JSON list of C-alpha atoms in Angstrom, two decimals:
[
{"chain": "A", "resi": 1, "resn": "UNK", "atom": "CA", "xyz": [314.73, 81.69, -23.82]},
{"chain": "A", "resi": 2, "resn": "UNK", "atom": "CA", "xyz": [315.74, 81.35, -19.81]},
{"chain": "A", "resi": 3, "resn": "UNK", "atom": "CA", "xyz": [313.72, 82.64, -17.51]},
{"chain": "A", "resi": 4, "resn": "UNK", "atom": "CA", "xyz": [311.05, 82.04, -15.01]},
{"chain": "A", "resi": 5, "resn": "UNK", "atom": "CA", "xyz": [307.22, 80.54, -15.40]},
{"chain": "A", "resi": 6, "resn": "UNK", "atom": "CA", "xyz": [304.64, 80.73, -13.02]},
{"chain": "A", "resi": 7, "resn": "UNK", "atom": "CA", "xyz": [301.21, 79.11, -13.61]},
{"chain": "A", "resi": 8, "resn": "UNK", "atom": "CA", "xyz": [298.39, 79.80, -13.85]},
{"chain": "A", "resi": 9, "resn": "UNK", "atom": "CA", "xyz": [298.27, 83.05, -14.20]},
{"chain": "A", "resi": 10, "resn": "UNK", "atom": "CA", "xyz": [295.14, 83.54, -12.47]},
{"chain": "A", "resi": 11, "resn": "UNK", "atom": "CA", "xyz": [293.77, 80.99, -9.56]},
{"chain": "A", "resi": 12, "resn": "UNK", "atom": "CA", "xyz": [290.44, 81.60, -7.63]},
{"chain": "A", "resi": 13, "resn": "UNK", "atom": "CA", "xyz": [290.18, 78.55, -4.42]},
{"chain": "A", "resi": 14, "resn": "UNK", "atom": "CA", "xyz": [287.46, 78.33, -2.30]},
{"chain": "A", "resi": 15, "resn": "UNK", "atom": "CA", "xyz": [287.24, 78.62, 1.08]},
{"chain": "A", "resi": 16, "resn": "UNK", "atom": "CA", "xyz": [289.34, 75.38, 2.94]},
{"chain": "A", "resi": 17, "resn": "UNK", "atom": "CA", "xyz": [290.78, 74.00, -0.11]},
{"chain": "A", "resi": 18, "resn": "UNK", "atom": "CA", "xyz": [294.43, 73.99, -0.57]},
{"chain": "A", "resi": 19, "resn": "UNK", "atom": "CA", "xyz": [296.26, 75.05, -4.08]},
{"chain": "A", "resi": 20, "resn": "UNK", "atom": "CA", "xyz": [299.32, 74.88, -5.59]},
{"chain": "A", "resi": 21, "resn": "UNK", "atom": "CA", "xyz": [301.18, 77.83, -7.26]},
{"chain": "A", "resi": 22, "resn": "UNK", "atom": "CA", "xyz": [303.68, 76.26, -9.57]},
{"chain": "A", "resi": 23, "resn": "UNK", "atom": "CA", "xyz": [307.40, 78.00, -10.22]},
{"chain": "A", "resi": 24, "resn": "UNK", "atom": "CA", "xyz": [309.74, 76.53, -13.37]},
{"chain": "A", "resi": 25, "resn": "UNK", "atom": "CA", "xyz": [313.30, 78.33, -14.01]},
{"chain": "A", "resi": 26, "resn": "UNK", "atom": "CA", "xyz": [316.14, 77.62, -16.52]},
{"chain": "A", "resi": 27, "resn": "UNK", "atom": "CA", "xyz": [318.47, 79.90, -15.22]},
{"chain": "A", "resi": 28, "resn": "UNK", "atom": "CA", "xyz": [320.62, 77.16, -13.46]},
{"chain": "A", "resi": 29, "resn": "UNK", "atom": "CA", "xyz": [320.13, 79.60, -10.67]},
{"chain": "A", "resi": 30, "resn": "UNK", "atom": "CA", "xyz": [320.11, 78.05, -7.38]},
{"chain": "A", "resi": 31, "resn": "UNK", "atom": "CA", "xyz": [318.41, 79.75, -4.67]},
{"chain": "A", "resi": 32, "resn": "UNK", "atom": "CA", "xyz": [314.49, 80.64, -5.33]},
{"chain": "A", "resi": 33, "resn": "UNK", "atom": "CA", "xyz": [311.96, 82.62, -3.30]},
{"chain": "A", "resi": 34, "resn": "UNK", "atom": "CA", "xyz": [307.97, 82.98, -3.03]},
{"chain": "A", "resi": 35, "resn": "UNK", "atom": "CA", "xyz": [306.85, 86.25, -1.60]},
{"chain": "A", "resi": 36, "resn": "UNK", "atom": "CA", "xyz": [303.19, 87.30, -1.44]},
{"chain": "A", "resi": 37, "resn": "UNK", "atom": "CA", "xyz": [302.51, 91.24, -2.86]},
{"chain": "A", "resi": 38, "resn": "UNK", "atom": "CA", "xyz": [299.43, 93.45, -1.20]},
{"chain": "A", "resi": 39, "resn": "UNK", "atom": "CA", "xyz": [298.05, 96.22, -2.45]},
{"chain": "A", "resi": 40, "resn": "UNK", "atom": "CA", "xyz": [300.27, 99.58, -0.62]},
{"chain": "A", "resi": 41, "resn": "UNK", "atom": "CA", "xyz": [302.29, 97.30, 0.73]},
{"chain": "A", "resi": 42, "resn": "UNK", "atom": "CA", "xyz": [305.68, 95.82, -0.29]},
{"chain": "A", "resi": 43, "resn": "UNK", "atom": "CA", "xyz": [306.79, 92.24, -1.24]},
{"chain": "A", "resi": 44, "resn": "UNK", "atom": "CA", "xyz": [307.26, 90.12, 2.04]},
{"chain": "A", "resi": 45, "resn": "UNK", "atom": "CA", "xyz": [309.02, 86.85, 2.03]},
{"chain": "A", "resi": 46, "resn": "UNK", "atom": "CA", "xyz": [307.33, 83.20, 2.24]},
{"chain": "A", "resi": 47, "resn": "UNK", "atom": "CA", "xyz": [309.60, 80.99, 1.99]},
{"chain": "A", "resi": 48, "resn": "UNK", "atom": "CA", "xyz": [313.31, 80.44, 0.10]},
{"chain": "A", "resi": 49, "resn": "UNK", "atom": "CA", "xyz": [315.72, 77.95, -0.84]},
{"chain": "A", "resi": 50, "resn": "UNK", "atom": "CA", "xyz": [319.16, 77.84, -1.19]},
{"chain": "A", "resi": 51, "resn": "UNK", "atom": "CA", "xyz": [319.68, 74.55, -2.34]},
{"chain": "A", "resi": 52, "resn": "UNK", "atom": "CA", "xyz": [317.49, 71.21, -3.38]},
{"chain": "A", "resi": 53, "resn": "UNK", "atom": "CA", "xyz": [315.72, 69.40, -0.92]},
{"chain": "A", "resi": 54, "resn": "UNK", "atom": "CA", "xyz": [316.49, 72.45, 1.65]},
{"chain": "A", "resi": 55, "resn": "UNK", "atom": "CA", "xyz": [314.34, 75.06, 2.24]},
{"chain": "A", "resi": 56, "resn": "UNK", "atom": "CA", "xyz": [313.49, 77.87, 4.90]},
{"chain": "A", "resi": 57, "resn": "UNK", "atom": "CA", "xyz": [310.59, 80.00, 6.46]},
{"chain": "A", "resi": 58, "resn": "UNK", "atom": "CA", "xyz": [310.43, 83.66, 5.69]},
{"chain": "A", "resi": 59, "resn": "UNK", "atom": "CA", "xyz": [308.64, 86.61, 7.47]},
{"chain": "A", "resi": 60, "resn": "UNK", "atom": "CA", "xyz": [305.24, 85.12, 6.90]},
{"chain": "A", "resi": 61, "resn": "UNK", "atom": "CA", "xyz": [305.45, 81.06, 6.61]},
{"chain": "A", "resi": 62, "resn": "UNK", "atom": "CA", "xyz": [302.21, 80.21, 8.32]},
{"chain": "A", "resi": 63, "resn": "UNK", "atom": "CA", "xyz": [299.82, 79.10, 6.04]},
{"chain": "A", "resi": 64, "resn": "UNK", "atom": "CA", "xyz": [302.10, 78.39, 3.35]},
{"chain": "A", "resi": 65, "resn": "UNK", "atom": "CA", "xyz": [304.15, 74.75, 2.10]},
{"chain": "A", "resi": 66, "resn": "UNK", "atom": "CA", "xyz": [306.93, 74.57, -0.07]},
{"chain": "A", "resi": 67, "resn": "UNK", "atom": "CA", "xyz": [309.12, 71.94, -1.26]},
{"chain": "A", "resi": 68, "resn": "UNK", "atom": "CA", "xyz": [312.12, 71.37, -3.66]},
{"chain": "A", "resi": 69, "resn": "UNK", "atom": "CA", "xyz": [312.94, 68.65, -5.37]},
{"chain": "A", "resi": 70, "resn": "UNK", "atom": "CA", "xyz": [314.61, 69.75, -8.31]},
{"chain": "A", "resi": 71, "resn": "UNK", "atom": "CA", "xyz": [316.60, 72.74, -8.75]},
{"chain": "A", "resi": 72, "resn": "UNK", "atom": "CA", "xyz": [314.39, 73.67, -11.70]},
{"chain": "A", "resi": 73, "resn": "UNK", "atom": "CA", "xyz": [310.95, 73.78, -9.30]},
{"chain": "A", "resi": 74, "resn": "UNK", "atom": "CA", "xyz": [310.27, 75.50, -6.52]},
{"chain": "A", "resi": 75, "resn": "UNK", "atom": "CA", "xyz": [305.91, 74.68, -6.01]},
{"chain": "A", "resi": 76, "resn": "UNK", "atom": "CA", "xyz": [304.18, 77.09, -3.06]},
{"chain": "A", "resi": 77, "resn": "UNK", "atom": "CA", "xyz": [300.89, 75.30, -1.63]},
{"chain": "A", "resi": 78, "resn": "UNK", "atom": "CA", "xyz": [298.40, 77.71, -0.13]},
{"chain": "A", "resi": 79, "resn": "UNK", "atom": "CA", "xyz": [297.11, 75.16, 2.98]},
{"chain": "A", "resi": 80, "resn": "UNK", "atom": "CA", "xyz": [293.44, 76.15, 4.01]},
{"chain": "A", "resi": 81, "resn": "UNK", "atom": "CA", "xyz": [295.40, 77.18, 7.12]},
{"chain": "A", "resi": 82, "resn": "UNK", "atom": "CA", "xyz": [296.54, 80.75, 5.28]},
{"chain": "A", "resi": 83, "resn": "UNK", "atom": "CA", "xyz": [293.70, 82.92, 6.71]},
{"chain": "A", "resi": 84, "resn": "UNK", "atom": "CA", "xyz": [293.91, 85.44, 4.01]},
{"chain": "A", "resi": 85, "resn": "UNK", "atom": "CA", "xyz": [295.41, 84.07, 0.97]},
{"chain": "A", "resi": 86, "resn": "UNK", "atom": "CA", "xyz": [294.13, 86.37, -1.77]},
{"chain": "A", "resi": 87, "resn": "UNK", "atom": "CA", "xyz": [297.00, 88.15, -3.67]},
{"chain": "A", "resi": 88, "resn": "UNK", "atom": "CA", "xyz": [299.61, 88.59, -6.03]},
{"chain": "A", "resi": 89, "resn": "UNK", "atom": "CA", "xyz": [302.12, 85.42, -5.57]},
{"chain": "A", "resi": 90, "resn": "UNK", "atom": "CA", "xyz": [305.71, 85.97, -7.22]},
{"chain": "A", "resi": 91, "resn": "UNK", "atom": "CA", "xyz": [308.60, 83.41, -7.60]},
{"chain": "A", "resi": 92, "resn": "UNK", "atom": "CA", "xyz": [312.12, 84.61, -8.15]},
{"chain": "A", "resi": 93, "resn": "UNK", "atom": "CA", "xyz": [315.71, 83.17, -8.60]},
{"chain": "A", "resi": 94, "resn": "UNK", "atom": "CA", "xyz": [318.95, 83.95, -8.08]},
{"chain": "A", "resi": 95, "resn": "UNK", "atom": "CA", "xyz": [322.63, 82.45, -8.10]},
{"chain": "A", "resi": 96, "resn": "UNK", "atom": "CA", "xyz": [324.10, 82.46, -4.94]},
{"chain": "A", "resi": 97, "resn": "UNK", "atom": "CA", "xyz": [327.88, 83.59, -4.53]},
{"chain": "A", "resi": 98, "resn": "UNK", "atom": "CA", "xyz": [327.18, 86.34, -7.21]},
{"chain": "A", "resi": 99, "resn": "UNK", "atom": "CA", "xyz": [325.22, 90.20, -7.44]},
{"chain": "A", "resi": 100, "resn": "UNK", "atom": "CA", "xyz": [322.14, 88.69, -5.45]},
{"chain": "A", "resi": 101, "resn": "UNK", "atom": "CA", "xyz": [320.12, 90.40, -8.35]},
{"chain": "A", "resi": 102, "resn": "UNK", "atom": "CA", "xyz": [316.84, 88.12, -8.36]},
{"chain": "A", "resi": 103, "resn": "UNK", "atom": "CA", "xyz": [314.86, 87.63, -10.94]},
{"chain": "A", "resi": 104, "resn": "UNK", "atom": "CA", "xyz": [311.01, 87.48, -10.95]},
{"chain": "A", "resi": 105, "resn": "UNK", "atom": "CA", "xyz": [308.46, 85.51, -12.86]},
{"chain": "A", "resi": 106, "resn": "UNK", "atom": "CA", "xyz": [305.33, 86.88, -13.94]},
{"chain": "A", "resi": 107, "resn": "UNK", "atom": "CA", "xyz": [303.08, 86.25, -10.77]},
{"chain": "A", "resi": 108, "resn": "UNK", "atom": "CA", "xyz": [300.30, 84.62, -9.76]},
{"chain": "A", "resi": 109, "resn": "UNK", "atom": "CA", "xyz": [296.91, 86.09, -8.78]},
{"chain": "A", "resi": 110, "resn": "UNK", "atom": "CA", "xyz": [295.24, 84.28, -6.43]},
{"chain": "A", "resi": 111, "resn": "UNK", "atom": "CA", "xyz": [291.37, 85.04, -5.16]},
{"chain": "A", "resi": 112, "resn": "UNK", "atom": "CA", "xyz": [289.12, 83.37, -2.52]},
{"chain": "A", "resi": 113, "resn": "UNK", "atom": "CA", "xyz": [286.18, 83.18, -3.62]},
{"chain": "B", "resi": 1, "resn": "UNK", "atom": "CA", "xyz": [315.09, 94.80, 11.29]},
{"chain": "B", "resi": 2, "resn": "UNK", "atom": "CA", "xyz": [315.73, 95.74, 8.01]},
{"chain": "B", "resi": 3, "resn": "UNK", "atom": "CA", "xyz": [313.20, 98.84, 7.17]},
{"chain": "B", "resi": 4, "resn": "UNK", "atom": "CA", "xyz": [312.66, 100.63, 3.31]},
{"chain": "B", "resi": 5, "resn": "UNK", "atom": "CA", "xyz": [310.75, 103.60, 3.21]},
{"chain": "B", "resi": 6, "resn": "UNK", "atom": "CA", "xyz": [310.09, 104.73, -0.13]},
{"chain": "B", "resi": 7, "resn": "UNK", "atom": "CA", "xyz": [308.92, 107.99, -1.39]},
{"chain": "B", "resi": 8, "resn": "UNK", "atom": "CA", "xyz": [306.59, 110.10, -2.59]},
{"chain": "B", "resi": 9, "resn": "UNK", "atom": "CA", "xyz": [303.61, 106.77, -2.77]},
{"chain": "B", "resi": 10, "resn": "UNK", "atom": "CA", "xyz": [302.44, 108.23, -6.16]},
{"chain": "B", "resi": 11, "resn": "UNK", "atom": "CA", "xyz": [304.24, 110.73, -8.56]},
{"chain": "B", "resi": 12, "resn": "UNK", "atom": "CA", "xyz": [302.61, 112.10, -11.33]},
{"chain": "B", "resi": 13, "resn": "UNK", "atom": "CA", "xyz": [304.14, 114.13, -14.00]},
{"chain": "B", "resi": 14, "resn": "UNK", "atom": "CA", "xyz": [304.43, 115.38, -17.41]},
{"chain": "B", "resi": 15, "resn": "UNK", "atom": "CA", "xyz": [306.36, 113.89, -20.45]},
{"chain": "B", "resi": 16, "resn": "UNK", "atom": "CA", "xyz": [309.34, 115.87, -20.21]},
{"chain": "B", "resi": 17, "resn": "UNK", "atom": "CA", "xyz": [309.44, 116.82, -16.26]},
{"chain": "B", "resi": 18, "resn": "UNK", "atom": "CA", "xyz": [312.60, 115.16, -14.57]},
{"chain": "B", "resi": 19, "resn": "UNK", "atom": "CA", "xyz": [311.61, 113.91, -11.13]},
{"chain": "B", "resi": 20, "resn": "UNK", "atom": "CA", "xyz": [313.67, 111.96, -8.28]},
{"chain": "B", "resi": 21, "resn": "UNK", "atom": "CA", "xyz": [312.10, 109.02, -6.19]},
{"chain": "B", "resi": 22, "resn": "UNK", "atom": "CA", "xyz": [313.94, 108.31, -2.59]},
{"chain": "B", "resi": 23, "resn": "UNK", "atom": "CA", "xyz": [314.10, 105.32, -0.84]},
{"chain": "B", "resi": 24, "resn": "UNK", "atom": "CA", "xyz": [315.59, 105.80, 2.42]},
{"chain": "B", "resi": 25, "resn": "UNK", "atom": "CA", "xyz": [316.55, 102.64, 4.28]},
{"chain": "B", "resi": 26, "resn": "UNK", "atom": "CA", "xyz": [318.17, 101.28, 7.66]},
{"chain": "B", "resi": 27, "resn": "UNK", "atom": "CA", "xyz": [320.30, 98.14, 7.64]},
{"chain": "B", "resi": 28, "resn": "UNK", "atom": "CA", "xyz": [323.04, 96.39, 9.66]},
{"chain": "B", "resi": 29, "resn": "UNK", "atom": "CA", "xyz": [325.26, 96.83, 7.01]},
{"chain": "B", "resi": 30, "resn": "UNK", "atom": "CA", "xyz": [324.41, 96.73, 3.38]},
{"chain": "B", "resi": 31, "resn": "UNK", "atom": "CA", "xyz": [325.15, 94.19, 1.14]},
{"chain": "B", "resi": 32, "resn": "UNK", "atom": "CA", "xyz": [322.96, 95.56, -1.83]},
{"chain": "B", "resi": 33, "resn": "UNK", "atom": "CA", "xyz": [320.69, 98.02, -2.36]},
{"chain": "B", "resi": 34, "resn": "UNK", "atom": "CA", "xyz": [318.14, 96.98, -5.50]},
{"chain": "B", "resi": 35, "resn": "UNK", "atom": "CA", "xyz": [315.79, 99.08, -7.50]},
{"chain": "B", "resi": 36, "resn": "UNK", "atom": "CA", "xyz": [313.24, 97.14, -9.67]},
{"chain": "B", "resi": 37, "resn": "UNK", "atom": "CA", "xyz": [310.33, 98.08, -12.09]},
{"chain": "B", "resi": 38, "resn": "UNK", "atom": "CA", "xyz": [306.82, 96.66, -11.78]},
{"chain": "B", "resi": 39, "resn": "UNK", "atom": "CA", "xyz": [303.71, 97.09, -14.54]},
{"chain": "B", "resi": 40, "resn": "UNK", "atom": "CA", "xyz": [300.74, 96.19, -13.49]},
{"chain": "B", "resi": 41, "resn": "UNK", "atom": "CA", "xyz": [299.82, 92.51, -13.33]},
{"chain": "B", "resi": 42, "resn": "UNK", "atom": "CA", "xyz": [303.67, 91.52, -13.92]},
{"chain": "B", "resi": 43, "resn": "UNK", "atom": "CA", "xyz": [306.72, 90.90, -12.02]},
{"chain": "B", "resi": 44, "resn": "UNK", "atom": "CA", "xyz": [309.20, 92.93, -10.93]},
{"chain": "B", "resi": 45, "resn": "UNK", "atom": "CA", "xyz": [311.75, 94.14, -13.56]},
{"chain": "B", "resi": 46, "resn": "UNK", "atom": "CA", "xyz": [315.13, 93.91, -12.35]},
{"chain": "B", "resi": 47, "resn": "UNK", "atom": "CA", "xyz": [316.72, 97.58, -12.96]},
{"chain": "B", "resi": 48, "resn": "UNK", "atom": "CA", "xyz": [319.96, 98.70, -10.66]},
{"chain": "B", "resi": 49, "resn": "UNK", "atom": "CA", "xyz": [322.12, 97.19, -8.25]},
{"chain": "B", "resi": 50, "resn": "UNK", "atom": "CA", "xyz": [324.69, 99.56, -6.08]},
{"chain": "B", "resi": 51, "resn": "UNK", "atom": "CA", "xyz": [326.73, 98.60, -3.35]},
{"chain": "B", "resi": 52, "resn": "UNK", "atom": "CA", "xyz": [328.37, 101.31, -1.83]},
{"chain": "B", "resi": 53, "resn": "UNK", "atom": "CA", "xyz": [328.01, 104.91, -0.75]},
{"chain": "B", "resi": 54, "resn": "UNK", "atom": "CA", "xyz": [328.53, 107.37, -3.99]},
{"chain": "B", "resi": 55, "resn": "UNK", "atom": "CA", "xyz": [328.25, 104.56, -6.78]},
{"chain": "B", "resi": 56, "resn": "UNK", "atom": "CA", "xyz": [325.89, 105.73, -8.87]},
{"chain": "B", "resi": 57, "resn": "UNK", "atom": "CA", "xyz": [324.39, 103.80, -12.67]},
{"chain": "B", "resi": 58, "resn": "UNK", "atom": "CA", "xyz": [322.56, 104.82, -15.66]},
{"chain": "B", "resi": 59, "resn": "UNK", "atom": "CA", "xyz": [320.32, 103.25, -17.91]},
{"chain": "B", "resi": 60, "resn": "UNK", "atom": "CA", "xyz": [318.76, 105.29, -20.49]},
{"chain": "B", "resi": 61, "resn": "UNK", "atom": "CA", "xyz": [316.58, 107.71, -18.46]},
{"chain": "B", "resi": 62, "resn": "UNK", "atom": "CA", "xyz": [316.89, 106.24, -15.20]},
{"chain": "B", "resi": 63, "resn": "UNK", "atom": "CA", "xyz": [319.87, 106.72, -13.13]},
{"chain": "B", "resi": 64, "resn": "UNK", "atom": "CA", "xyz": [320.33, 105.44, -9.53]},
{"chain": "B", "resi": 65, "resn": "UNK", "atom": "CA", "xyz": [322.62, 107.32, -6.32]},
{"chain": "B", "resi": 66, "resn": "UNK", "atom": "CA", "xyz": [323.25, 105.89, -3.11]},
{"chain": "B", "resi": 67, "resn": "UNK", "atom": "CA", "xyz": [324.27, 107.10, 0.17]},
{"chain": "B", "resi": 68, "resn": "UNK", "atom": "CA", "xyz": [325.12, 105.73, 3.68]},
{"chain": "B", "resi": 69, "resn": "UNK", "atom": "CA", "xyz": [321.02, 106.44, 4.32]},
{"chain": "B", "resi": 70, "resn": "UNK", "atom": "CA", "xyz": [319.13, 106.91, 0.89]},
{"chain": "B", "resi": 71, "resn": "UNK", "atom": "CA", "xyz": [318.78, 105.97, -2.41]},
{"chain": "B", "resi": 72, "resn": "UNK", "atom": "CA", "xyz": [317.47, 108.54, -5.12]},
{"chain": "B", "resi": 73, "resn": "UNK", "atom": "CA", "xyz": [316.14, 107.09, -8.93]},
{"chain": "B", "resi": 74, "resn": "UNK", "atom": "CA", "xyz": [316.23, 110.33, -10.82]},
{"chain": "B", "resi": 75, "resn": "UNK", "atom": "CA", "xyz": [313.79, 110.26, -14.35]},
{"chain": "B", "resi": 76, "resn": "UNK", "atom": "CA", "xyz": [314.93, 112.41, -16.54]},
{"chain": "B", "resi": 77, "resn": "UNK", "atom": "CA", "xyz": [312.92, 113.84, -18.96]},
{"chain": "B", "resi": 78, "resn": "UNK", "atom": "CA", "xyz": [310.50, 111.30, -18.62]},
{"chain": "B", "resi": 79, "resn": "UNK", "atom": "CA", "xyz": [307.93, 109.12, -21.59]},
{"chain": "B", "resi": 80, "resn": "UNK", "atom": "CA", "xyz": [304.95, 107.57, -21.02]},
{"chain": "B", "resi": 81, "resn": "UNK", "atom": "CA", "xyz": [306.43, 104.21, -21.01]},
{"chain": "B", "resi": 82, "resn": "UNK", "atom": "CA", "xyz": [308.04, 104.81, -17.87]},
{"chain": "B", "resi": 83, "resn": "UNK", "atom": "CA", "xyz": [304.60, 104.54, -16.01]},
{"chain": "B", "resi": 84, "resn": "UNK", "atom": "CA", "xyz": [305.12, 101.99, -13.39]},
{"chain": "B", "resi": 85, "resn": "UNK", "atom": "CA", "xyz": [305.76, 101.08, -10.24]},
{"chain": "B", "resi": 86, "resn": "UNK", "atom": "CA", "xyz": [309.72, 101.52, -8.94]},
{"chain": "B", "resi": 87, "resn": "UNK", "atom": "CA", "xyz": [310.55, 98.94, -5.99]},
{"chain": "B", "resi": 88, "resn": "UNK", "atom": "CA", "xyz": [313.51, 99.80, -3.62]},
{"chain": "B", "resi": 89, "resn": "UNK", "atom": "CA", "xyz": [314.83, 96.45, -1.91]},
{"chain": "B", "resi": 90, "resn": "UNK", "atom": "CA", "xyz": [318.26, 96.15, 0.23]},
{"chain": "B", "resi": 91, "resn": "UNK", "atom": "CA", "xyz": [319.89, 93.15, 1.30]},
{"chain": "B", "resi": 92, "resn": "UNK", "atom": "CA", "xyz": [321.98, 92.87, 4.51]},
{"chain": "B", "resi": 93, "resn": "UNK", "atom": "CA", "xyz": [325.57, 90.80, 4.47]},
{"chain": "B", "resi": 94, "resn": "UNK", "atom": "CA", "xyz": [325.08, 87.33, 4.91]},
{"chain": "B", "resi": 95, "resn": "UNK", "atom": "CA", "xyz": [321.44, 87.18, 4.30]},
{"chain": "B", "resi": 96, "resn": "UNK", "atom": "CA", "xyz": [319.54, 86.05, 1.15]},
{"chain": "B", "resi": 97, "resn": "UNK", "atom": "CA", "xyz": [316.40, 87.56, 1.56]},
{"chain": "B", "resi": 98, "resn": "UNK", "atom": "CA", "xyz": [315.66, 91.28, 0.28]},
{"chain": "B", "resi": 99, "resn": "UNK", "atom": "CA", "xyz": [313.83, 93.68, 2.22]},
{"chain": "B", "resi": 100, "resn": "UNK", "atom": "CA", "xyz": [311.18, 95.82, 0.01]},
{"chain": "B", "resi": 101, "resn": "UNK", "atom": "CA", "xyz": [309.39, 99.21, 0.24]},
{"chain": "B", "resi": 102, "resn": "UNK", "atom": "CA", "xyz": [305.88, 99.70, -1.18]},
{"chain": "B", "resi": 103, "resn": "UNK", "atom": "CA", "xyz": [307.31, 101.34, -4.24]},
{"chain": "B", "resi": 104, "resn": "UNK", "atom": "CA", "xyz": [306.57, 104.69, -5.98]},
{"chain": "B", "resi": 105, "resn": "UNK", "atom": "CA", "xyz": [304.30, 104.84, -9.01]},
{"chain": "B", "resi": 106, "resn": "UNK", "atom": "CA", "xyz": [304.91, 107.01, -11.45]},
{"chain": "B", "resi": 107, "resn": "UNK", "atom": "CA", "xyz": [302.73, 108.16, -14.21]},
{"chain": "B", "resi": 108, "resn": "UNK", "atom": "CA", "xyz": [303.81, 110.02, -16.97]},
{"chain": "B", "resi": 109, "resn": "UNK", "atom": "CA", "xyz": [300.98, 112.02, -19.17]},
{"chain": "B", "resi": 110, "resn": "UNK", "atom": "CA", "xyz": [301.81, 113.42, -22.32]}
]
């Protein structure tokens, strides 16, 4: 089956400790994305990547790592610099040069604790 | 910037009761305007894609319109199992990321 993982499926980090969210896809797509999802509000962008070992900031970077290595894995690390890093964390994937429909994995929750 | 506005927040209604959701948008240009389906806990479900004013697509009780300002999802006779939460994204030429609205959620009691 293609698709997208995301694990774990829930994550709970204490205060100043950093943790990574990991994304897997066997689409072959080639661009992926990490937005961050609050409660009333609507998904806002971390960080994407259009390509390996390229990558770029989205509306709300600060606090947030990413890198890409393989075209298969796109890892977000929540840095103890992220003030407020309890949420829902989703990965998607897309091919570029095509609809632009992207495709989600199944989210991470992450809590402070 | 890109802005989505989406419309009503919640939307309850009975099995049976057609409804329309609106997501009204402003963009320099449009390159796509998306409409996805989240349950709780899960991602996104991808749904619709339209591109231009008037196109309109169908999938079983769902059916998406566009115009130069607005999108409407029209549920017709709607089931339980189309409780969620519909997402309205657009995507502006030459950009990759999508802009989102909060969503709508929709509960259907039967």
């Amino acid at each position: 089956d293609g698709g997208i993982t995301q694990s774990p499926k829930y994550l709970f980090r204490k205060e100043g400790q950093n943790v990574t969210l990991s994304c897997e896809q066997n689409l072959n797509h080639d661009a992926m994305y990490w937005y961050r999802q609050d409660p009333g509000q609507g998904l806002r962008l971390i960080y994407y990547s259009q390509i390996v070992n390229d990558f770029q900031k989205g509306d709300i970077a600060e606090g947030y790592s990413v890198s890409r290595e393989k075209k298969e894995s796109f890892p977000l690390t929540v840095t103890s610099a992220q003030k407020n890093p309890t949420a829902f964390y989703l990965c998607a994937s897309t091919l570029t040069g095509q609809n632009n429909e992207q495709f989600f994995g199944p989210g991470t929750r992450l809590t402070v604790l | 910037e890109d802005q989505v506005t989406q419309s009503p927040e919640a939307l309850r209604l009975q099995e049976g009761e057609s409804s329309s959701l609106n997501c009204s948008y402003t963009v320099s240009g449009l390159r796509g305007l998306f409409w996805y389906r989240q349950d709780p806990g899960k991602g996104p479900e991808f749904l619709f894609t339209l591109y231009s004013a008037g196109e309109e697509k169908e999938k079983e009780r769902l059916k998406a319109t566009l115009t130069k300002k607005e999108s409407f999802l029209h549920i017709t006779a709607p089931k339980p199992e189309d409780s969620a939460t519909y997402l309205c994204a657009v995507q502006a030429p030459n950009d990759y990321k999508l802009s989102f609205g909060a969503g709508t959620t929709v509960t259907v009691r039967a």
